[in-house]
Amino acid sequence: ALLLATMPTVLARRDELNRLTFQLPIGDGVNPRAYDLMTHYPLFPTDAYHIATALESGVVAIATLDSDFLTVDGIIIFTCLP
């Protein structure tokens, strides 16, 4: 009963998030770039793939709370972390 009662709110938030975000294509250069990032920086694979996908798509800045992103050269990081 609780799940059914909250579902409209969940769906509204999902739609809001979908309107505020965009999906980048995963091109052929993403895998090699992610591997390169992992060999040069202390990144988890998911972080390396996020950055590689952004860079391969021409994105030059990322907003994140992930401090590992701060170690990577070539991308501007916006964060509230010290």
JSON list of N, CA, C and O in Angstrom, two decimals, residues 24-55:
[
{"chain": "A", "resi": 24, "resn": "LEU", "atom": "N", "xyz": [25.16, 10.60, -23.02]},
{"chain": "A", "resi": 24, "resn": "LEU", "atom": "CA", "xyz": [26.21, 10.70, -24.02]},
{"chain": "A", "resi": 24, "resn": "LEU", "atom": "C", "xyz": [26.39, 9.36, -24.71]},
{"chain": "A", "resi": 24, "resn": "LEU", "atom": "O", "xyz": [26.28, 8.31, -24.08]},
{"chain": "A", "resi": 25, "resn": "PRO", "atom": "N", "xyz": [26.72, 9.38, -25.98]},
{"chain": "A", "resi": 25, "resn": "PRO", "atom": "CA", "xyz": [26.96, 8.11, -26.68]},
{"chain": "A", "resi": 25, "resn": "PRO", "atom": "C", "xyz": [28.27, 7.48, -26.23]},
{"chain": "A", "resi": 25, "resn": "PRO", "atom": "O", "xyz": [29.21, 8.17, -25.86]},
{"chain": "A", "resi": 26, "resn": "ILE", "atom": "N", "xyz": [28.31, 6.16, -26.26]},
{"chain": "A", "resi": 26, "resn": "ILE", "atom": "CA", "xyz": [29.54, 5.43, -25.94]},
{"chain": "A", "resi": 26, "resn": "ILE", "atom": "C", "xyz": [30.21, 5.09, -27.26]},
{"chain": "A", "resi": 26, "resn": "ILE", "atom": "O", "xyz": [29.83, 4.14, -27.94]},
{"chain": "A", "resi": 27, "resn": "GLY", "atom": "N", "xyz": [31.17, 5.91, -27.64]},
{"chain": "A", "resi": 27, "resn": "GLY", "atom": "CA", "xyz": [31.87, 5.70, -28.91]},
{"chain": "A", "resi": 27, "resn": "GLY", "atom": "C", "xyz": [33.00, 4.69, -28.78]},
{"chain": "A", "resi": 27, "resn": "GLY", "atom": "O", "xyz": [33.33, 4.22, -27.68]},
{"chain": "A", "resi": 28, "resn": "ASP", "atom": "N", "xyz": [33.61, 4.38, -29.92]},
{"chain": "A", "resi": 28, "resn": "ASP", "atom": "CA", "xyz": [34.70, 3.40, -29.94]},
{"chain": "A", "resi": 28, "resn": "ASP", "atom": "C", "xyz": [35.92, 3.84, -29.14]},
{"chain": "A", "resi": 28, "resn": "ASP", "atom": "O", "xyz": [36.70, 3.00, -28.70]},
{"chain": "A", "resi": 29, "resn": "GLY", "atom": "N", "xyz": [36.09, 5.14, -28.94]},
{"chain": "A", "resi": 29, "resn": "GLY", "atom": "CA", "xyz": [37.26, 5.62, -28.21]},
{"chain": "A", "resi": 29, "resn": "GLY", "atom": "C", "xyz": [37.13, 5.59, -26.70]},
{"chain": "A", "resi": 29, "resn": "GLY", "atom": "O", "xyz": [38.12, 5.84, -25.99]},
{"chain": "A", "resi": 30, "resn": "VAL", "atom": "N", "xyz": [35.95, 5.29, -26.20]},
{"chain": "A", "resi": 30, "resn": "VAL", "atom": "CA", "xyz": [35.73, 5.34, -24.75]},
{"chain": "A", "resi": 30, "resn": "VAL", "atom": "C", "xyz": [36.51, 4.25, -24.02]},
{"chain": "A", "resi": 30, "resn": "VAL", "atom": "O", "xyz": [37.18, 4.53, -23.02]},
{"chain": "A", "resi": 31, "resn": "ASN", "atom": "N", "xyz": [36.44, 3.02, -24.48]},
{"chain": "A", "resi": 31, "resn": "ASN", "atom": "CA", "xyz": [37.16, 1.94, -23.78]},
{"chain": "A", "resi": 31, "resn": "ASN", "atom": "C", "xyz": [38.66, 2.19, -23.70]},
{"chain": "A", "resi": 31, "resn": "ASN", "atom": "O", "xyz": [39.23, 2.14, -22.59]},
{"chain": "A", "resi": 32, "resn": "PRO", "atom": "N", "xyz": [39.35, 2.46, -24.81]},
{"chain": "A", "resi": 32, "resn": "PRO", "atom": "CA", "xyz": [40.79, 2.73, -24.69]},
{"chain": "A", "resi": 32, "resn": "PRO", "atom": "C", "xyz": [41.11, 3.93, -23.80]},
{"chain": "A", "resi": 32, "resn": "PRO", "atom": "O", "xyz": [42.07, 3.91, -23.05]},
{"chain": "A", "resi": 33, "resn": "ARG", "atom": "N", "xyz": [40.27, 4.95, -23.88]},
{"chain": "A", "resi": 33, "resn": "ARG", "atom": "CA", "xyz": [40.52, 6.14, -23.06]},
{"chain": "A", "resi": 33, "resn": "ARG", "atom": "C", "xyz": [40.31, 5.83, -21.58]},
{"chain": "A", "resi": 33, "resn": "ARG", "atom": "O", "xyz": [41.06, 6.30, -20.73]},
{"chain": "A", "resi": 34, "resn": "ALA", "atom": "N", "xyz": [39.30, 5.03, -21.26]},
{"chain": "A", "resi": 34, "resn": "ALA", "atom": "CA", "xyz": [39.06, 4.65, -19.86]},
{"chain": "A", "resi": 34, "resn": "ALA", "atom": "C", "xyz": [40.24, 3.84, -19.33]},
{"chain": "A", "resi": 34, "resn": "ALA", "atom": "O", "xyz": [40.70, 4.07, -18.21]},
{"chain": "A", "resi": 35, "resn": "TYR", "atom": "N", "xyz": [40.73, 2.89, -20.12]},
{"chain": "A", "resi": 35, "resn": "TYR", "atom": "CA", "xyz": [41.89, 2.10, -19.70]},
{"chain": "A", "resi": 35, "resn": "TYR", "atom": "C", "xyz": [43.11, 3.00, -19.49]},
{"chain": "A", "resi": 35, "resn": "TYR", "atom": "O", "xyz": [43.86, 2.83, -18.53]},
{"chain": "A", "resi": 36, "resn": "ASP", "atom": "N", "xyz": [43.30, 3.95, -20.38]},
{"chain": "A", "resi": 36, "resn": "ASP", "atom": "CA", "xyz": [44.41, 4.89, -20.24]},
{"chain": "A", "resi": 36, "resn": "ASP", "atom": "C", "xyz": [44.28, 5.70, -18.96]},
{"chain": "A", "resi": 36, "resn": "ASP", "atom": "O", "xyz": [45.26, 5.89, -18.23]},
{"chain": "A", "resi": 37, "resn": "LEU", "atom": "N", "xyz": [43.08, 6.18, -18.68]},
{"chain": "A", "resi": 37, "resn": "LEU", "atom": "CA", "xyz": [42.86, 6.95, -17.45]},
{"chain": "A", "resi": 37, "resn": "LEU", "atom": "C", "xyz": [43.15, 6.11, -16.21]},
{"chain": "A", "resi": 37, "resn": "LEU", "atom": "O", "xyz": [43.77, 6.59, -15.25]},
{"chain": "A", "resi": 38, "resn": "MET", "atom": "N", "xyz": [42.74, 4.83, -16.24]},
{"chain": "A", "resi": 38, "resn": "MET", "atom": "CA", "xyz": [42.97, 3.96, -15.08]},
{"chain": "A", "resi": 38, "resn": "MET", "atom": "C", "xyz": [44.45, 3.67, -14.87]},
{"chain": "A", "resi": 38, "resn": "MET", "atom": "O", "xyz": [44.89, 3.44, -13.74]},
{"chain": "A", "resi": 39, "resn": "THR", "atom": "N", "xyz": [45.23, 3.68, -15.95]},
{"chain": "A", "resi": 39, "resn": "THR", "atom": "CA", "xyz": [46.67, 3.42, -15.78]},
{"chain": "A", "resi": 39, "resn": "THR", "atom": "C", "xyz": [47.43, 4.66, -15.32]},
{"chain": "A", "resi": 39, "resn": "THR", "atom": "O", "xyz": [48.52, 4.54, -14.77]},
{"chain": "A", "resi": 40, "resn": "HIS", "atom": "N", "xyz": [46.85, 5.84, -15.53]},
{"chain": "A", "resi": 40, "resn": "HIS", "atom": "CA", "xyz": [47.54, 7.08, -15.16]},
{"chain": "A", "resi": 40, "resn": "HIS", "atom": "C", "xyz": [47.02, 7.74, -13.90]},
{"chain": "A", "resi": 40, "resn": "HIS", "atom": "O", "xyz": [47.70, 8.60, -13.33]},
{"chain": "A", "resi": 41, "resn": "TYR", "atom": "N", "xyz": [45.82, 7.37, -13.47]},
{"chain": "A", "resi": 41, "resn": "TYR", "atom": "CA", "xyz": [45.22, 8.01, -12.30]},
{"chain": "A", "resi": 41, "resn": "TYR", "atom": "C", "xyz": [44.61, 6.94, -11.40]},
{"chain": "A", "resi": 41, "resn": "TYR", "atom": "O", "xyz": [44.20, 5.89, -11.87]},
{"chain": "A", "resi": 42, "resn": "PRO", "atom": "N", "xyz": [44.49, 7.23, -10.11]},
{"chain": "A", "resi": 42, "resn": "PRO", "atom": "CA", "xyz": [43.89, 6.26, -9.19]},
{"chain": "A", "resi": 42, "resn": "PRO", "atom": "C", "xyz": [42.36, 6.27, -9.27]},
{"chain": "A", "resi": 42, "resn": "PRO", "atom": "O", "xyz": [41.67, 6.81, -8.41]},
{"chain": "A", "resi": 43, "resn": "LEU", "atom": "N", "xyz": [41.83, 5.70, -10.35]},
{"chain": "A", "resi": 43, "resn": "LEU", "atom": "CA", "xyz": [40.39, 5.73, -10.60]},
{"chain": "A", "resi": 43, "resn": "LEU", "atom": "C", "xyz": [39.78, 4.33, -10.58]},
{"chain": "A", "resi": 43, "resn": "LEU", "atom": "O", "xyz": [40.41, 3.38, -11.05]},
{"chain": "A", "resi": 44, "resn": "PHE", "atom": "N", "xyz": [38.58, 4.24, -10.08]},
{"chain": "A", "resi": 44, "resn": "PHE", "atom": "CA", "xyz": [37.80, 3.02, -10.23]},
{"chain": "A", "resi": 44, "resn": "PHE", "atom": "C", "xyz": [37.31, 2.96, -11.68]},
{"chain": "A", "resi": 44, "resn": "PHE", "atom": "O", "xyz": [37.18, 4.00, -12.34]},
{"chain": "A", "resi": 45, "resn": "PRO", "atom": "N", "xyz": [37.02, 1.79, -12.19]},
{"chain": "A", "resi": 45, "resn": "PRO", "atom": "CA", "xyz": [36.55, 1.70, -13.58]},
{"chain": "A", "resi": 45, "resn": "PRO", "atom": "C", "xyz": [35.34, 2.57, -13.88]},
{"chain": "A", "resi": 45, "resn": "PRO", "atom": "O", "xyz": [35.29, 3.21, -14.93]},
{"chain": "A", "resi": 46, "resn": "THR", "atom": "N", "xyz": [34.37, 2.63, -12.98]},
{"chain": "A", "resi": 46, "resn": "THR", "atom": "CA", "xyz": [33.20, 3.46, -13.25]},
{"chain": "A", "resi": 46, "resn": "THR", "atom": "C", "xyz": [33.57, 4.94, -13.40]},
{"chain": "A", "resi": 46, "resn": "THR", "atom": "O", "xyz": [33.05, 5.62, -14.29]},
{"chain": "A", "resi": 47, "resn": "ASP", "atom": "N", "xyz": [34.48, 5.41, -12.56]},
{"chain": "A", "resi": 47, "resn": "ASP", "atom": "CA", "xyz": [34.93, 6.79, -12.67]},
{"chain": "A", "resi": 47, "resn": "ASP", "atom": "C", "xyz": [35.66, 7.02, -13.98]},
{"chain": "A", "resi": 47, "resn": "ASP", "atom": "O", "xyz": [35.44, 8.03, -14.67]},
{"chain": "A", "resi": 48, "resn": "ALA", "atom": "N", "xyz": [36.52, 6.10, -14.35]},
{"chain": "A", "resi": 48, "resn": "ALA", "atom": "CA", "xyz": [37.27, 6.23, -15.60]},
{"chain": "A", "resi": 48, "resn": "ALA", "atom": "C", "xyz": [36.33, 6.25, -16.80]},
{"chain": "A", "resi": 48, "resn": "ALA", "atom": "O", "xyz": [36.52, 7.03, -17.73]},
{"chain": "A", "resi": 49, "resn": "TYR", "atom": "N", "xyz": [35.31, 5.41, -16.78]},
{"chain": "A", "resi": 49, "resn": "TYR", "atom": "CA", "xyz": [34.35, 5.39, -17.88]},
{"chain": "A", "resi": 49, "resn": "TYR", "atom": "C", "xyz": [33.51, 6.66, -17.94]},
{"chain": "A", "resi": 49, "resn": "TYR", "atom": "O", "xyz": [33.22, 7.16, -19.03]},
{"chain": "A", "resi": 50, "resn": "HIS", "atom": "N", "xyz": [33.15, 7.20, -16.80]},
{"chain": "A", "resi": 50, "resn": "HIS", "atom": "CA", "xyz": [32.41, 8.47, -16.80]},
{"chain": "A", "resi": 50, "resn": "HIS", "atom": "C", "xyz": [33.26, 9.58, -17.42]},
{"chain": "A", "resi": 50, "resn": "HIS", "atom": "O", "xyz": [32.78, 10.33, -18.28]},
{"chain": "A", "resi": 51, "resn": "ILE", "atom": "N", "xyz": [34.50, 9.67, -17.00]},
{"chain": "A", "resi": 51, "resn": "ILE", "atom": "CA", "xyz": [35.38, 10.72, -17.52]},
{"chain": "A", "resi": 51, "resn": "ILE", "atom": "C", "xyz": [35.69, 10.48, -18.98]},
{"chain": "A", "resi": 51, "resn": "ILE", "atom": "O", "xyz": [35.68, 11.40, -19.80]},
{"chain": "A", "resi": 52, "resn": "ALA", "atom": "N", "xyz": [35.99, 9.25, -19.36]},
{"chain": "A", "resi": 52, "resn": "ALA", "atom": "CA", "xyz": [36.31, 8.93, -20.75]},
{"chain": "A", "resi": 52, "resn": "ALA", "atom": "C", "xyz": [35.13, 9.25, -21.66]},
{"chain": "A", "resi": 52, "resn": "ALA", "atom": "O", "xyz": [35.31, 9.81, -22.75]},
{"chain": "A", "resi": 53, "resn": "THR", "atom": "N", "xyz": [33.94, 8.89, -21.24]},
{"chain": "A", "resi": 53, "resn": "THR", "atom": "CA", "xyz": [32.75, 9.18, -22.04]},
{"chain": "A", "resi": 53, "resn": "THR", "atom": "C", "xyz": [32.57, 10.68, -22.22]},
{"chain": "A", "resi": 53, "resn": "THR", "atom": "O", "xyz": [32.28, 11.16, -23.32]},
{"chain": "A", "resi": 54, "resn": "ALA", "atom": "N", "xyz": [32.77, 11.42, -21.14]},
{"chain": "A", "resi": 54, "resn": "ALA", "atom": "CA", "xyz": [32.65, 12.87, -21.22]},
{"chain": "A", "resi": 54, "resn": "ALA", "atom": "C", "xyz": [33.68, 13.44, -22.18]},
{"chain": "A", "resi": 54, "resn": "ALA", "atom": "O", "xyz": [33.34, 14.22, -23.09]},
{"chain": "A", "resi": 55, "resn": "LEU", "atom": "N", "xyz": [34.93, 13.08, -22.00]},
{"chain": "A", "resi": 55, "resn": "LEU", "atom": "CA", "xyz": [35.99, 13.63, -22.84]},
{"chain": "A", "resi": 55, "resn": "LEU", "atom": "C", "xyz": [35.81, 13.25, -24.31]},
{"chain": "A", "resi": 55, "resn": "LEU", "atom": "O", "xyz": [36.02, 14.08, -25.20]}
]
